[in-house]
XYZ file of C-alpha atoms in Angstrom:
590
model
C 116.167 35.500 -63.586
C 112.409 35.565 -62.609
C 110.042 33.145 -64.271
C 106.404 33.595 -64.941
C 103.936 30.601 -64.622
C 100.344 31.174 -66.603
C 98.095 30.166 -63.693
C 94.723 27.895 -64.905
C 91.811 29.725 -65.012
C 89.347 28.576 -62.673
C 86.239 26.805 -64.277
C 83.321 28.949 -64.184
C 79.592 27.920 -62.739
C 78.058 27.426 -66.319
C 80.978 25.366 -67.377
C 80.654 23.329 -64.171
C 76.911 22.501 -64.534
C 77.887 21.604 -68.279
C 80.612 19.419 -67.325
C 77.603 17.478 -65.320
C 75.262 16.157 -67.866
C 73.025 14.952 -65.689
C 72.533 18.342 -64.332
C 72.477 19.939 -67.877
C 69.473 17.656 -68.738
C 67.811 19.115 -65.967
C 68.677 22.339 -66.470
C 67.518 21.951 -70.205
C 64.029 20.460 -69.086
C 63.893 23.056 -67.041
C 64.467 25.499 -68.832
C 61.902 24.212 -71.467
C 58.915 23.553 -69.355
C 59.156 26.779 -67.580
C 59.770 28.788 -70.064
C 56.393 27.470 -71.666
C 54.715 27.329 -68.741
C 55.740 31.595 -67.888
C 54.648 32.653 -71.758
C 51.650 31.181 -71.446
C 49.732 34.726 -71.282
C 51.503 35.711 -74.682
C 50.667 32.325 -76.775
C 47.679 31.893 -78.852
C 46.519 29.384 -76.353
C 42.266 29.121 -75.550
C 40.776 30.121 -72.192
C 42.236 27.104 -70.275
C 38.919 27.562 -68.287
C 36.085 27.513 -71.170
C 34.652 24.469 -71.344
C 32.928 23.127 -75.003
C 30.879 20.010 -74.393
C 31.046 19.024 -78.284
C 34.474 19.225 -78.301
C 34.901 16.291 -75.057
C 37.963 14.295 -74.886
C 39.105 14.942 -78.012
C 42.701 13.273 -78.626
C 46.087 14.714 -79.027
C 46.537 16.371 -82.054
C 42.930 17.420 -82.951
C 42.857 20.358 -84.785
C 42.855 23.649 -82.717
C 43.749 21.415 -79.439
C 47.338 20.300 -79.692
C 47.047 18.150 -76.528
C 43.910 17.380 -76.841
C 40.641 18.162 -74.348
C 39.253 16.889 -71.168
C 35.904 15.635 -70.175
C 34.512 19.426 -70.007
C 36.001 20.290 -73.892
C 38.660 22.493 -72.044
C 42.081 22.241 -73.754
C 44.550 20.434 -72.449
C 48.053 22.239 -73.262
C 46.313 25.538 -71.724
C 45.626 24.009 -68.606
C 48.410 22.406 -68.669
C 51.056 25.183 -69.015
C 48.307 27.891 -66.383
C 48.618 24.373 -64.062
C 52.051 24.412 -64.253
C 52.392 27.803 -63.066
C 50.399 27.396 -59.986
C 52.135 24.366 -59.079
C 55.572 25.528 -59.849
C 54.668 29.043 -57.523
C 53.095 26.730 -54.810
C 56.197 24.523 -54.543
C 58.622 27.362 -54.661
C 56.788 29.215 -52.155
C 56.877 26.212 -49.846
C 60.375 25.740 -49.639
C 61.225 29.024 -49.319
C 58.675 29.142 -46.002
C 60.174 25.841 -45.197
C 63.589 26.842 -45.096
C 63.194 29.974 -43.586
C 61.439 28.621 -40.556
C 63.678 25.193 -40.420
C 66.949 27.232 -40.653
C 65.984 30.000 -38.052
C 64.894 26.896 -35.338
C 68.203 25.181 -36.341
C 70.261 28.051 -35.936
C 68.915 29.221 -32.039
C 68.938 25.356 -31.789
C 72.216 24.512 -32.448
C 74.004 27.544 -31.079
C 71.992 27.862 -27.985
C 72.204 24.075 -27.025
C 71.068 23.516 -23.801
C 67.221 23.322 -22.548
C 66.407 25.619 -25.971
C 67.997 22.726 -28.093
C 66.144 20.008 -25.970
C 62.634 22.132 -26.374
C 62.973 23.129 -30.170
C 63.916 19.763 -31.098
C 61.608 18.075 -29.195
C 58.639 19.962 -31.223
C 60.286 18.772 -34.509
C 60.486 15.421 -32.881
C 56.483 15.475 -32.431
C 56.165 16.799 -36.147
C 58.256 14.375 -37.307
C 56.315 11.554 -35.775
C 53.748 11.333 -38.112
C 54.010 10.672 -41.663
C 54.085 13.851 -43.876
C 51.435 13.094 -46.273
C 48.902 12.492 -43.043
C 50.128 14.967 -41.275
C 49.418 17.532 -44.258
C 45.893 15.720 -44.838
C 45.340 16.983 -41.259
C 46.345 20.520 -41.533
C 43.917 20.941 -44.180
C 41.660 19.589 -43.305
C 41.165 21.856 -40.247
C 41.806 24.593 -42.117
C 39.674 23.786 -45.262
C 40.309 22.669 -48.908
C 42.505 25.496 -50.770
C 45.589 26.609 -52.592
C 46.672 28.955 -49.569
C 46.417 26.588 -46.976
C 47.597 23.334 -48.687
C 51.013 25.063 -49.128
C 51.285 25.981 -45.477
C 51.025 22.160 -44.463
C 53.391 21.109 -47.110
C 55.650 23.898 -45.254
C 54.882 22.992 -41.932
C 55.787 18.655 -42.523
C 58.567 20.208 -44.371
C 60.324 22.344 -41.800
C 62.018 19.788 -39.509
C 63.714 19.075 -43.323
C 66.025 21.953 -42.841
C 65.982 22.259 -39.015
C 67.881 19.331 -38.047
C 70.253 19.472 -40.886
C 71.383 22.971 -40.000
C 70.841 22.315 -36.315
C 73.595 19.688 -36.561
C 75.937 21.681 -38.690
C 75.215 24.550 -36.193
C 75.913 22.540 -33.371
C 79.923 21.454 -35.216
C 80.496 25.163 -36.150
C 79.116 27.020 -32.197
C 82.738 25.539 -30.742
C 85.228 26.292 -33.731
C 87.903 28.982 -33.154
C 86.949 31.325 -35.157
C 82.998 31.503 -33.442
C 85.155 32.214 -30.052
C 87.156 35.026 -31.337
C 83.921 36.458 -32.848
C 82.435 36.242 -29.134
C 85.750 37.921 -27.791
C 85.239 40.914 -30.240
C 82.132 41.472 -28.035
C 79.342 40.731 -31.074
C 75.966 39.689 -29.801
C 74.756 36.109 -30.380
C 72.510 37.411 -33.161
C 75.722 39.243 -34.646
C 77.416 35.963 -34.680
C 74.487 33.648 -36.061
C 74.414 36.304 -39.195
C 77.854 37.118 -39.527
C 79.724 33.917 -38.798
C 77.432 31.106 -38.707
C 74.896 31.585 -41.226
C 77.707 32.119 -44.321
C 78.977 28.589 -43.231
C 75.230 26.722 -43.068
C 74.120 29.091 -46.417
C 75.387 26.468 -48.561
C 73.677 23.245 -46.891
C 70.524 25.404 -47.299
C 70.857 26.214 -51.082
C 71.215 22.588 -51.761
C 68.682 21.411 -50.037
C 66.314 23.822 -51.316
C 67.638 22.795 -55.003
C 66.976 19.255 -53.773
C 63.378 19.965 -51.760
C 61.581 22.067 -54.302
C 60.614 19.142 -56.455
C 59.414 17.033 -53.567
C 57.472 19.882 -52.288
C 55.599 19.824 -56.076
C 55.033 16.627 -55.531
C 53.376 16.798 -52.690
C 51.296 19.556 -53.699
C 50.006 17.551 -56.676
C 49.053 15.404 -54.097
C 46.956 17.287 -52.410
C 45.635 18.966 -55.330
C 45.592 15.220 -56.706
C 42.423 14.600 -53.205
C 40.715 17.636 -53.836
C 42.311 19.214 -51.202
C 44.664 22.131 -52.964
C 43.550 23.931 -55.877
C 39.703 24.487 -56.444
C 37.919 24.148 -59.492
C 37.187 26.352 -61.713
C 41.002 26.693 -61.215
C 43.686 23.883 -62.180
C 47.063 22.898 -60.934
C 48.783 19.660 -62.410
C 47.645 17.679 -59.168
C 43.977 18.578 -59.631
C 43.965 17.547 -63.572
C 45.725 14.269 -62.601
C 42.672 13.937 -60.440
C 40.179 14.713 -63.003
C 41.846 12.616 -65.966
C 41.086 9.306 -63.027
C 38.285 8.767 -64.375
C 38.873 8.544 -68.178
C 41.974 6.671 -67.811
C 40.382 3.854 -69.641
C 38.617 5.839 -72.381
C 40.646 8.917 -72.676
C 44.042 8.456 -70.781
C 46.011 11.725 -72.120
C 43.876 13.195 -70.015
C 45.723 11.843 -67.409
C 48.876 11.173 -69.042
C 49.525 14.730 -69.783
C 49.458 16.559 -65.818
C 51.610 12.937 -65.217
C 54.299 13.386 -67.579
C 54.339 17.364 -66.675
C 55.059 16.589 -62.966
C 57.674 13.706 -63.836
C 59.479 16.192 -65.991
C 59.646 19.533 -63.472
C 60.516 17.140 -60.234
C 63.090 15.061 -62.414
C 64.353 18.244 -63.954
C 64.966 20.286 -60.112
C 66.321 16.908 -59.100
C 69.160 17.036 -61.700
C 69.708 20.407 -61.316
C 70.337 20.207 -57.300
C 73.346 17.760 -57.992
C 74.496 21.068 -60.599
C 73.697 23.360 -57.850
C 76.015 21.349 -55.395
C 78.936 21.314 -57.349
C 78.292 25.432 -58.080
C 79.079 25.888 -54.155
C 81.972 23.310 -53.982
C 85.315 25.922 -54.548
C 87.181 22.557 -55.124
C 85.020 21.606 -57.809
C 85.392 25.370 -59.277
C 89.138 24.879 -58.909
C 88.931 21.193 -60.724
C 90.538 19.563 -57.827
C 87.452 17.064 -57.809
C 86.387 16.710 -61.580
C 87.112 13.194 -62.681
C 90.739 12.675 -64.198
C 92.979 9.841 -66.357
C 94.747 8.059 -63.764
C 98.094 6.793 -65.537
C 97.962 3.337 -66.658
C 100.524 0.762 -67.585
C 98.966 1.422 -71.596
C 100.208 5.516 -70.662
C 103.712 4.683 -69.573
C 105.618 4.329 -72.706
C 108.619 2.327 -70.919
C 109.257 1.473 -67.575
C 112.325 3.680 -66.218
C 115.315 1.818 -65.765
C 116.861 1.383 -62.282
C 119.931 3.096 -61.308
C 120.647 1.176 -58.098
C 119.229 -2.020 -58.482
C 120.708 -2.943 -54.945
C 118.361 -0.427 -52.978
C 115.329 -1.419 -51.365
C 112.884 1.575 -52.704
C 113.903 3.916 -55.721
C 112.383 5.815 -57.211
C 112.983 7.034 -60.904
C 112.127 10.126 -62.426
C 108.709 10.370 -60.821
C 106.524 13.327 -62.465
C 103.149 14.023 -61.277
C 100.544 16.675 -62.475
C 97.374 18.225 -61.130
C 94.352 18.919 -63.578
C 93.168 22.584 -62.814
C 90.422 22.655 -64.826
C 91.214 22.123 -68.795
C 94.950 22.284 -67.781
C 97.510 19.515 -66.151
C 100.040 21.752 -63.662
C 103.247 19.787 -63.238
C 103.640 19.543 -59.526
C 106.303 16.465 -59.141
C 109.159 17.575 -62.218
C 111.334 13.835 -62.543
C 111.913 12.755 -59.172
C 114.831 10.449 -58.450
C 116.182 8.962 -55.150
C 116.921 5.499 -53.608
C 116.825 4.027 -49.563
C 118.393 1.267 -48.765
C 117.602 -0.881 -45.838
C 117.872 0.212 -42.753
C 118.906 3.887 -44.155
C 116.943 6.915 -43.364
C 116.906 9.591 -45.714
C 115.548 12.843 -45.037
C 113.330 14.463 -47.867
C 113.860 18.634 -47.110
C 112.218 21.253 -48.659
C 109.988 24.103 -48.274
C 106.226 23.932 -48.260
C 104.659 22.942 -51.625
C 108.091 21.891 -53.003
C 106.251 18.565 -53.657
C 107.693 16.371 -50.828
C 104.202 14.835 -49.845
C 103.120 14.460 -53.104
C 106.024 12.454 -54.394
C 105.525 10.573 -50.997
C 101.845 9.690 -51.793
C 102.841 9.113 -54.873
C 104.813 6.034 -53.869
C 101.914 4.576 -52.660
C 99.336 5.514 -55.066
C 97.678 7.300 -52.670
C 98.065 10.549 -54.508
C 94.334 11.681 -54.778
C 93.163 11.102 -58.227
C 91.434 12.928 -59.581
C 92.638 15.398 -59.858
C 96.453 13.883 -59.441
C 97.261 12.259 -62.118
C 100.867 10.351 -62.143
C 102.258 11.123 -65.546
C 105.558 9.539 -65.719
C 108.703 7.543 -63.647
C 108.336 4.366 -61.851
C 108.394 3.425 -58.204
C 110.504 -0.002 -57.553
C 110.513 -2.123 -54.045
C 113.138 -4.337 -54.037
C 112.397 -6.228 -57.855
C 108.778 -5.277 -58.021
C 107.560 -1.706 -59.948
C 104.545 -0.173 -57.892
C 102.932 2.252 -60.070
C 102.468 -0.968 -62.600
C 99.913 -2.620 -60.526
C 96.515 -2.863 -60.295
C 94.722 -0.876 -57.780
C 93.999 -4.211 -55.953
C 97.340 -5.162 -56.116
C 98.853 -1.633 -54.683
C 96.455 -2.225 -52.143
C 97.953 -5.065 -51.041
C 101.062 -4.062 -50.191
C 100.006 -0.899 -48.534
C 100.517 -1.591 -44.753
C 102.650 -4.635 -45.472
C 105.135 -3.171 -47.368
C 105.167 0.407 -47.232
C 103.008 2.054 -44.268
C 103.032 5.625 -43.586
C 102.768 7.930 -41.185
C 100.798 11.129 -41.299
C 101.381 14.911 -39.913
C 98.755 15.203 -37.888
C 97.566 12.064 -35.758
C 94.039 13.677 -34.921
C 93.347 13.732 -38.367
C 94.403 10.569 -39.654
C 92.931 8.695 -36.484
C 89.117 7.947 -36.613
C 87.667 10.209 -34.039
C 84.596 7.783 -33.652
C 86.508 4.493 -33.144
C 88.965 3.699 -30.208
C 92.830 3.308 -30.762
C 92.744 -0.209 -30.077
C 90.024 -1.219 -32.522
C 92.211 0.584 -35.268
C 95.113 -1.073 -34.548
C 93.290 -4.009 -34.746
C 91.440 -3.254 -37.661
C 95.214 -2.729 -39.435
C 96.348 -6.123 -38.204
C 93.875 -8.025 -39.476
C 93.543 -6.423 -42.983
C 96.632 -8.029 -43.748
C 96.652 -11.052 -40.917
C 94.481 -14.173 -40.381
C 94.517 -13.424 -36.837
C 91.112 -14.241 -34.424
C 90.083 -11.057 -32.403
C 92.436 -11.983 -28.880
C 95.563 -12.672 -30.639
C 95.258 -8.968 -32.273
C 94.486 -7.539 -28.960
C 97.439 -8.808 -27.813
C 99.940 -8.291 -30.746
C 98.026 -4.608 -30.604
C 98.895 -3.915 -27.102
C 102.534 -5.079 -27.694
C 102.671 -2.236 -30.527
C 101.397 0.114 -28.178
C 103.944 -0.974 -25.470
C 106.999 -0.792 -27.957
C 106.042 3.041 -28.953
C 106.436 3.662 -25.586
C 102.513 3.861 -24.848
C 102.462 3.796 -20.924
C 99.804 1.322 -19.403
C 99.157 -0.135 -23.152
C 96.434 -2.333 -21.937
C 94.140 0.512 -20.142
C 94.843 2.614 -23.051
C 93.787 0.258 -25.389
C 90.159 1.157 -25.280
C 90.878 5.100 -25.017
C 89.281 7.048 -27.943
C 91.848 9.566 -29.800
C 90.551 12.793 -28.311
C 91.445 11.223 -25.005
C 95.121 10.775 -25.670
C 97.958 13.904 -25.702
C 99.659 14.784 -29.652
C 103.120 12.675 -28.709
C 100.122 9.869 -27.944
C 98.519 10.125 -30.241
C 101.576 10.391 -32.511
C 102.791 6.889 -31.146
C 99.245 5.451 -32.118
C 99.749 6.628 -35.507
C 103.555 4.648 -35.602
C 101.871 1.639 -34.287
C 99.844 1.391 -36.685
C 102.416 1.754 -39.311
C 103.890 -0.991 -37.446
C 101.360 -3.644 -37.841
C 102.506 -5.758 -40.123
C 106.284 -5.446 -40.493
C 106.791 -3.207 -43.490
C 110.273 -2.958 -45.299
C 109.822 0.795 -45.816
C 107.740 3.732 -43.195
C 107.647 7.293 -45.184
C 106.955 9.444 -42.397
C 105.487 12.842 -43.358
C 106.513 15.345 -41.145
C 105.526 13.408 -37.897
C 106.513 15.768 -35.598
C 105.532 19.393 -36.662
C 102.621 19.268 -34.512
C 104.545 18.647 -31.594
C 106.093 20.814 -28.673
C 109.950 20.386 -28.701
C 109.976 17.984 -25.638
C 107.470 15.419 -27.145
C 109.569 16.014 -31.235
C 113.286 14.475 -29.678
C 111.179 11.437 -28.082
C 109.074 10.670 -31.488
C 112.698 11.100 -32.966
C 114.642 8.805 -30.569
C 111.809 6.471 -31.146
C 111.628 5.950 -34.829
C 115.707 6.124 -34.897
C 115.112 3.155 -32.429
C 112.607 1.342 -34.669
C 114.619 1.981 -37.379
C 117.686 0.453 -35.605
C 115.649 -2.379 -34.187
C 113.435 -3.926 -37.398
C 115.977 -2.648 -39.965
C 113.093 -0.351 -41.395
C 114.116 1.754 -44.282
C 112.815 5.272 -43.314
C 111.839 7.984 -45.730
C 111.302 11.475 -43.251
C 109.846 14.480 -44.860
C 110.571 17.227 -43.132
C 111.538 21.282 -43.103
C 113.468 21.471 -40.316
C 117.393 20.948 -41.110
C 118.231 20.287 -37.034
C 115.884 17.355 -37.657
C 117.598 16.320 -40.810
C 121.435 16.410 -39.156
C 119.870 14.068 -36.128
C 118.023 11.225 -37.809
C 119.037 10.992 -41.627
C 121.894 9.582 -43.490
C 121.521 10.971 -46.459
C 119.136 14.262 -47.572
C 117.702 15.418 -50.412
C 117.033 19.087 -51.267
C 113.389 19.428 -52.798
C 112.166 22.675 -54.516
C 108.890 23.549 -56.945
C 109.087 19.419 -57.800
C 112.909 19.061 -58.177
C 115.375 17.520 -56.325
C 117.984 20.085 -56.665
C 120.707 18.654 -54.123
C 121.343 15.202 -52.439
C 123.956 13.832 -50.723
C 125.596 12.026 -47.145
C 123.682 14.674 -44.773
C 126.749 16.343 -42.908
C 128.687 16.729 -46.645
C 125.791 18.499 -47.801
C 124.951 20.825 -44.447
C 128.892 21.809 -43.860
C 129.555 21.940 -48.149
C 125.925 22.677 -50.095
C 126.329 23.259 -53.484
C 123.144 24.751 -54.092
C 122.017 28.535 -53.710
C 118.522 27.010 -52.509
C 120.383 24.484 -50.141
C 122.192 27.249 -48.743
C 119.442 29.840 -47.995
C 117.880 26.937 -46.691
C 120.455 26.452 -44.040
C 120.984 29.870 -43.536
C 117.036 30.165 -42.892
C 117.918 28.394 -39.600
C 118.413 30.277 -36.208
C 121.489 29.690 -34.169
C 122.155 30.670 -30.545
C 123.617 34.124 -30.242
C 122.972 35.468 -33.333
C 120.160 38.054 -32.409
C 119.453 41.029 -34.469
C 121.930 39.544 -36.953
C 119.509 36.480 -38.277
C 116.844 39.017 -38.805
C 119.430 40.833 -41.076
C 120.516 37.843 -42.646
C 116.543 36.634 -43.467
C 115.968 39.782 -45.047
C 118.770 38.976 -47.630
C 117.914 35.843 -48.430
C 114.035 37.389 -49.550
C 116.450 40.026 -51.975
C 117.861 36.664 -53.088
C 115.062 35.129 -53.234
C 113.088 37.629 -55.138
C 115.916 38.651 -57.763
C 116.643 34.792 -58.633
């Protein structure tokens, strides 16, 4: 029997920037001033240049001049909308000279590293040394008052902008994998900075040209504002602010008006760049970022009862969902299991069979949004978990429950040594002064089997080997004596050699403290040496549990079974491929 799921339909880029109403007010403002400013040749609108000396700063609303006149008699909304072409076309132009120039100096900066990073960078350094508005004063002023040459020095203070931020982002990517098999396929640095590196910078770029091109009108004004861009008979919004000075007393919508014009377009592309960020976030298009309903106690009808009130965690009926845009996909389907101290029970199941999720879900760490926990209840010992404030569940993380993650590199900070972590867990939870969590932090380290605990104490995580590193990560979960350690697949990034002594060591822990131990793992040979009990996990059920050998030499379960069968023994050969190859007929007809 083969069932169909409706997959969500990803969100699309309008309703994104809709969702953001921030952005959509600066879209809409936009949209509006533009749109005036671009029709101005088709409106009914006087020569914004004529000037009619009986007709002087008339106010707003005289007849014939809407926003009234300036000194000369020249009407205001006509200069205002022909300004607001000029300065939107400056500032435009600007950043896109800007970013072009920034992100090709980046780019050779940041992949060439070396004396051509020192020298580029160095010549931003000297740009960047001097304020931008007097640096831009300068440029013009050795190259003369004018609209041309006031938007190269607003590009030129402008380019170290862009260069460092793709220089840096360069600089990450030039080492990654997938830029060294490019090099091995023989491409040409130039090949790879189009091909590979400038797809992965392209979106830093977009944003902060969304974010840029109102500063850059803003600094034209400015110019314009000294008598330094635009030239008279000719107007830009700067140059009118400039000219309305004067009767700001006596007329000041002279002045008012280019002001409010300039407030609108750089508030408007302001807005909009948040809008344009979230466009070029696939999560966001996805909805795994957009803000969800967390569950609350208000949600949860009833608390579920307990069905072994003896064990130390259990958890009942747990169901957790993921919003995918306007829809909630039920990942977690009415979990149910217990531990009891000093047990280990081994949570099995293929990937995305919900195993982490219901794991993170214990500790509220499941990420919300877009997880939202819909149902069930989590108790340790007589307390329910998912009925406490954030602060609360915050509390007991680390004391109670600690976990530890798949990958050590990952969930170690790469910037702060091993020691200073573990001492940064102790004394979350611990009125300890800094040398008596040294110390109980070196005895961690020695009891995970960290050779030479002491020197290593100061070692940063990129320094240590993945069993090391692996240990670091159970020493932390260590800290403060929790009742229960969910361990999430601890060992899948290890070589065999390095798994058996992680095992031996949290069997030994386990042994030792009494810790009730919650392993998540795929591997059944890992499941028949460390747990008691198992339970079978697939798409968000538990579909078998029992004592671990009754279920491994009996399952009841077709899933259980293939699962077992999945698992290559010694001898079999050409006869496990054979036997794979059923299970996917199985597989595919159930």
């Amino acid at each position: 029997m083969t069932t169909s799921t409706t997959l969500p339909t990803r969100r699309s880029g309008w309703s994104l920037l809709l969702h953001n109403r921030l952005a959509a007010l600066g879209l809409l403002l936009l949209v509006i001033t533009l749109t005036a400013a671009f029709i101005a040749p088709l409106l009914p609108l006087p020569d914004p240049d004529a000037t009619d000396l009986l007709q002087r700063l008339a106010p707003p609303l005289t007849p014939g001049h809407l926003l009234g006149t300036d000194a000369l008699g020249r009407d205001m909304l006509s200069r205002l909308l022909w300004g607001t072409r000029v300065s939107v076309a400056v500032g435009l132009s600007a950043t896109l000279l800007a970013a072009v120039c920034g992100t090709l100096i980046g780019l050779i900066a940041g992949y060439a590293a070396g004396r051509t990073d020192g020298i580029l960078m160095r010549l931003i350094d000297m740009i960047m040394a001097f304020p931008y508005i007097l640096l831009a004063l300068a440029i013009v002023a050795v190259l003369g008052p004018g609209l041309l040459n006031a938007l190269y020095a607003i590009a030129l203070v402008n380019i170290p902008f862009f260069a460092r931020n793709v220089r840096g982002l360069t600089l990450g990517l030039r080492g990654r994998d997938f830029i060294q098999a490019a090099k091995l396929s023989g491409k040409n640095p130039t090949q790879i900075l189009l091909s590979e590196v400038l797809p992965n910078v392209l979106p830093l770029i977009v944003v902060t040209l969304s974010t840029t091109i109102g500063w850059m009108i803003l600094e034209t004004a400015g110019l314009s504002f000294l008598g330094l861009g635009t030239q008279p008979p000719n107007a830009d919004l700067g140059s009118m602010l400039g000219q309305g000075r004067n009767q700001l007393f006596i007329a000041p919508h002279v002045a008012l008006v280019p002001g409010v014009m300039i407030f609108l377009l750089v508030i408007g592309f302001n807005l909009l760049g948040d809008g344009v960020r979230d466009l070029l976030d696939p999560r966001l298009k996805s909805g795994a970022l957009l803000r969800s309903q967390a569950m609350t106690t208000v949600d949860r009808a009833a608390v579920a009862p307990r069905a072994h009130p003896e064990a130390l965690l259990e958890v009942v009926d747990l169901q957790v969902a993921f919003s995918r845009g306007n829809h909630r996909v039920p990942t977690v389907k009415g979990v149910s299991f217990h531990l009891q101290a000093g047990e280990c029970l081994g949570l099995i199941g293929e990937s995305g069979s919900g195993k982490s999720v219901s794991a993170l879900a214990i500790m509220g760490l499941v990420a919300s949004p877009p997880g939202v926990i819909t149902g069930g209840s989590v108790w340790l010992e007589n307390e329910e978990l998912l009925s406490l404030t954030a602060t609360q569940i915050q509390q007991r993380r680390g004391v109670r429950v600690a976990y530890i993650f798949q990958d050590p590199l990952t969930s170690l900070h790469p910037q702060m040594r091993i020691g200073q972590q573990l001492v940064e867990a102790i004394q979350c939870h611990q009125p300890l002064n800094a040398a008596a969590a040294r110390a109980k932090a070196i005895t961690l380290l020695e009891d995970t089997g960290i050779q030479q605990a002491a020197e290593r104490f100061d070692a940063w995580p990129h320094q240590l080997s993945g069993g090391q590193r692996q240990r670091v990560g159970i020493a932390i979960a260590l800290a403060n004596d929790p009742q229960v350690i969910i361990a999430d697949e601890p060992t899948t990034a290890l070589d065999v050699t390095v798994q058996a002594r992680i095992l031996a060591l949290l069997n030994e822990l386990r042994q030792k403290r009494g810790l009730a131990l919650l392993f998540i793992t795929h591997d059944f040979a890992v499941v028949s040496e460390m747990c008691d009990r198992v339970a079978v996990m697939r798409q968000g059920e538990i579909v078998e549990s029992g004592i671990t050998a009754t279920v491994l030499q009996a399952p009841q379960h077709d899933y259980t079974r293939r699962l077992i069968a999945s698992v290559p023994q010694r001898g079999q050969g050409r006869a496990f491929l054979q036997q794979i190859r059923q299970l996917q007929q199985q597989e595919t007809s159930s």
